[in-house]
PDB file of C-alpha atoms in Angstrom:
ATOM      1  CA  MET A  12    -140.234   4.867  10.521  1.00 44.00           C
ATOM      2  CA  SER A  13    -140.539   4.814   6.839  1.00 46.00           C
ATOM      3  CA  LYS A  14    -143.861   4.243   7.005  1.00 51.00           C
ATOM      4  CA  LYS A  15    -144.297   6.831   9.428  1.00 49.00           C
ATOM      5  CA  PHE A  16    -142.911   9.376   7.489  1.00 44.00           C
ATOM      6  CA  SER A  17    -144.258   8.120   3.670  1.00 45.00           C
ATOM      7  CA  LYS A  18    -147.250   8.462   5.656  1.00 48.00           C
ATOM      8  CA  ILE A  19    -146.923  12.209   7.140  1.00 48.00           C
ATOM      9  CA  THR A  20    -145.007  13.049   3.547  1.00 47.00           C
ATOM     10  CA  HIS A  21    -147.950  11.394   1.726  1.00 51.00           C
ATOM     11  CA  GLN A  22    -150.553  13.335   4.348  1.00 54.00           C
ATOM     12  CA  SER A  23    -148.940  17.282   3.668  1.00 52.00           C
ATOM     13  CA  GLY A  24    -148.910  15.753   0.031  1.00 51.00           C
ATOM     14  CA  GLN A  25    -152.694  15.407   0.263  1.00 54.00           C
ATOM     15  CA  HIS A  26    -153.369  18.781   1.656  1.00 54.00           C
ATOM     16  CA  ILE A  27    -150.732  20.378  -0.454  1.00 64.00           C
ATOM     17  CA  SER A  28    -152.728  19.419  -3.778  1.00 75.00           C
ATOM     18  CA  LYS A  29    -156.086  20.379  -1.824  1.00 77.00           C
ATOM     19  CA  ALA A  30    -154.583  24.339  -1.013  1.00 74.00           C
ATOM     20  CA  THR A  31    -153.654  24.391  -4.609  1.00 77.00           C
ATOM     21  CA  GLU A  32    -157.012  22.574  -6.407  1.00 78.00           C
ATOM     22  CA  ARG A  33    -158.966  25.190  -3.857  1.00 75.00           C
ATOM     23  CA  LEU A  34    -156.685  28.321  -4.728  1.00 73.00           C
ATOM     24  CA  ALA A  35    -156.798  27.557  -8.488  1.00 75.00           C
ATOM     25  CA  GLN A  36    -160.748  26.976  -8.296  1.00 75.00           C
ATOM     26  CA  GLY A  37    -161.258  30.106  -6.257  1.00 73.00           C
ATOM     27  CA  ARG A  38    -162.539  28.653  -3.015  1.00 75.00           C
ATOM     28  CA  VAL A  39    -160.329  29.960  -1.007  1.00 75.00           C
ATOM     29  CA  VAL A  40    -162.367  32.708  -0.038  1.00 76.00           C
ATOM     30  CA  SER A  41    -166.117  31.890   0.378  1.00 78.00           C
ATOM     31  CA  SER A  42    -168.985  34.110  -1.125  1.00 79.00           C
ATOM     32  CA  HIS A  43    -170.137  33.934   2.332  1.00 84.00           C
ATOM     33  CA  PHE A  44    -166.836  36.201   3.211  1.00 83.00           C
ATOM     34  CA  PHE A  45    -168.086  38.834   0.656  1.00 81.00           C
ATOM     35  CA  ARG A  46    -171.613  38.995   1.420  1.00 87.00           C
ATOM     36  CA  LYS A  47    -170.804  39.512   5.476  1.00 90.00           C
ATOM     37  CA  TYR A  48    -168.401  42.286   4.786  1.00 89.00           C
ATOM     38  CA  MET A  49    -169.445  43.698   1.403  1.00 92.00           C
ATOM     39  CA  VAL A  50    -169.883  47.290   3.274  1.00 94.00           C
ATOM     40  CA  GLN A  51    -165.726  46.606   4.501  1.00 93.00           C
ATOM     41  CA  THR A  52    -164.977  45.464   1.032  1.00 90.00           C
ATOM     42  CA  VAL A  53    -166.440  48.083  -0.866  1.00 94.00           C
ATOM     43  CA  LEU A  54    -164.636  50.538   1.744  1.00 96.00           C
ATOM     44  CA  VAL A  55    -161.667  49.031   0.622  1.00 95.00           C
ATOM     45  CA  VAL A  56    -161.553  49.271  -2.638  1.00 95.00           C
ATOM     46  CA  VAL A  57    -162.342  52.578  -3.111  1.00 97.00           C
ATOM     47  CA  LEU A  58    -159.843  53.898  -0.893  1.00 97.00           C
ATOM     48  CA  LEU A  59    -157.825  51.759  -2.686  1.00 97.00           C
ATOM     49  CA  MET A  60    -159.158  53.291  -5.952  1.00 98.00           C
ATOM     50  CA  ILE A  61    -158.456  56.500  -4.407  1.00 97.00           C
ATOM     51  CA  TYR A  62    -155.014  55.518  -2.903  1.00 97.00           C
ATOM     52  CA  ILE A  63    -153.660  54.841  -6.434  1.00 97.00           C
ATOM     53  CA  ALA A  64    -155.501  58.409  -8.066  1.00 97.00           C
ATOM     54  CA  ASN A  65    -153.685  60.079  -5.688  1.00 97.00           C
ATOM     55  CA  ARG A  66    -150.514  58.865  -6.418  1.00 97.00           C
ATOM     56  CA  TYR A  67    -150.783  58.988 -10.052  1.00 97.00           C
ATOM     57  CA  ASP A  68    -151.587  62.572  -9.610  1.00 97.00           C
ATOM     58  CA  CYS A  69    -148.641  63.271  -7.137  1.00 97.00           C
ATOM     59  CA  VAL A  70    -146.038  61.181  -9.615  1.00 97.00           C
ATOM     60  CA  THR A  71    -147.185  63.701 -12.591  1.00 97.00           C
ATOM     61  CA  GLY A  72    -147.341  66.627 -11.165  1.00 96.00           C
ATOM     62  CA  MET A  73    -143.458  65.351  -9.728  1.00 97.00           C
ATOM     63  CA  GLU A  74    -142.785  65.770 -13.004  1.00 97.00           C
ATOM     64  CA  LYS A  75    -144.369  68.914 -14.336  1.00 97.00           C
ATOM     65  CA  ILE A  76    -142.941  70.008 -11.259  1.00 97.00           C
ATOM     66  CA  THR A  77    -138.491  68.722 -12.317  1.00 97.00           C
ATOM     67  CA  ARG A  78    -139.326  69.398 -16.125  1.00 97.00           C
ATOM     68  CA  LEU A  79    -141.109  73.073 -15.301  1.00 97.00           C
ATOM     69  CA  ARG A  80    -137.835  73.885 -13.508  1.00 97.00           C
ATOM     70  CA  THR A  81    -135.479  72.696 -16.526  1.00 97.00           C
ATOM     71  CA  GLN A  82    -137.052  75.267 -18.305  1.00 97.00           C
ATOM     72  CA  TYR A  83    -136.499  77.237 -15.874  1.00 97.00           C
ATOM     73  CA  GLN A  84    -132.911  77.819 -15.963  1.00 96.00           C
ATOM     74  CA  VAL A  85    -133.172  77.661 -19.112  1.00 96.00           C
ATOM     75  CA  VAL A  86    -134.725  80.831 -19.743  1.00 96.00           C
ATOM     76  CA  ARG A  87    -132.930  82.569 -16.647  1.00 95.00           C
ATOM     77  CA  THR A  88    -129.668  81.457 -18.400  1.00 96.00           C
ATOM     78  CA  GLN A  89    -131.272  83.083 -22.048  1.00 94.00           C
ATOM     79  CA  LEU A  90    -131.990  86.336 -19.281  1.00 93.00           C
ATOM     80  CA  GLN A  91    -128.522  86.529 -18.359  1.00 93.00           C
ATOM     81  CA  ARG A  92    -126.750  85.982 -21.507  1.00 92.00           C
ATOM     82  CA  GLU A  93    -129.643  89.531 -23.227  1.00 89.00           C
ATOM     83  CA  ARG A  94    -128.759  91.262 -20.429  1.00 88.00           C
ATOM     84  CA  SER A  95    -124.737  90.933 -20.255  1.00 87.00           C
ATOM     85  CA  THR A  96    -125.524  91.733 -24.348  1.00 82.00           C
ATOM     86  CA  TYR A  97    -127.042  95.053 -23.350  1.00 82.00           C
ATOM     87  CA  MET A  98    -125.459  95.747 -21.236  1.00 82.00           C
ATOM     88  CA  THR A  99    -121.854  96.067 -23.018  1.00 79.00           C
ATOM     89  CA  SER A 100    -123.827  97.676 -25.857  1.00 74.00           C
ATOM     90  CA  ILE A 101    -125.027 100.157 -23.723  1.00 76.00           C
ATOM     91  CA  ARG A 102    -121.523 100.715 -21.389  1.00 77.00           C
ATOM     92  CA  GLU A 103    -120.312 101.230 -25.624  1.00 75.00           C
ATOM     93  CA  SER A 104    -122.576 104.032 -26.766  1.00 78.00           C
ATOM     94  CA  ALA A 105    -122.365 105.582 -23.204  1.00 79.00           C
ATOM     95  CA  ILE A 106    -118.726 105.964 -23.728  1.00 77.00           C
ATOM     96  CA  GLN A 107    -118.887 106.710 -27.425  1.00 78.00           C
ATOM     97  CA  GLN A 108    -121.628 109.566 -26.379  1.00 80.00           C
ATOM     98  CA  LYS A 109    -119.507 110.713 -22.973  1.00 78.00           C
ATOM     99  CA  ALA A 110    -116.660 111.077 -26.035  1.00 76.00           C
ATOM    100  CA  ASP A 111    -119.073 112.782 -29.175  1.00 80.00           C
ATOM    101  CA  SER A 112    -119.676 115.333 -25.984  1.00 83.00           C
ATOM    102  CA  LEU A 113    -116.728 116.231 -24.441  1.00 80.00           C
ATOM    103  CA  GLY A 114    -115.042 116.784 -28.396  1.00 80.00           C
ATOM    104  CA  LEU A 115    -112.037 114.285 -27.753  1.00 76.00           C
ATOM    105  CA  GLY A 116    -112.420 112.782 -30.907  1.00 77.00           C
ATOM    106  CA  LEU A 117    -112.554 108.917 -29.981  1.00 76.00           C
ATOM    107  CA  ALA A 118    -114.205 106.706 -31.872  1.00 74.00           C
ATOM    108  CA  VAL A 119    -114.411 102.833 -31.953  1.00 71.00           C
ATOM    109  CA  GLN A 120    -111.552 101.585 -34.391  1.00 75.00           C
ATOM    110  CA  GLN A 121    -112.842 100.166 -37.152  1.00 77.00           C
ATOM    111  CA  GLN A 122    -110.275  97.166 -37.635  1.00 80.00           C
ATOM    112  CA  PRO A 123    -107.900  95.675 -34.882  1.00 79.00           C
ATOM    113  CA  PRO A 124    -104.527  97.223 -33.212  1.00 78.00           C
ATOM    114  CA  TYR A 125    -101.479  96.459 -35.152  1.00 78.00           C
ATOM    115  CA  LYS A 126     -99.073  93.387 -33.260  1.00 83.00           C
ATOM    116  CA  LEU A 127     -96.250  95.707 -32.451  1.00 81.00           C
ATOM    117  CA  THR A 128     -92.289  93.914 -32.339  1.00 85.00           C
ATOM    118  CA  TYR A 129     -88.764  95.582 -31.049  1.00 85.00           C
ATOM    119  CA  THR A 130     -85.857  94.044 -32.614  1.00 86.00           C
ATOM    120  CA  PRO A 131     -82.739  95.295 -31.404  1.00 86.00           C
ATOM    121  CA  ALA A 132     -80.565  97.285 -33.880  1.00 81.00           C
ATOM    122  CA  GLN A 133     -76.879  96.175 -33.917  1.00 71.00           C
TER     123      GLN A 133
END
């Protein structure tokens, strides 16, 4: 029984080494195969190249879209800040013009208001 086992192992070891040898020498697929299927092989290679090129374009396009969305958010935030500043200045000037037109004698105070405190007298 051990002779059979060693014989099988020896044979399969030779088979594996031959397959490895053929792979290392590039004889797995013969040149006859490439001659026979030249058109199909070229077509497959061209289609793979087109796929890789399209995938690259898609990935770079998605990165550009992400970058542009980020820039868009920054611009929207700046727009909102500028709009808020503009509307604040318009309100103050509109109120000042209304007060001047009515002759109320009101003006924007230049110094901060005084803090009043109350202490009860004893």
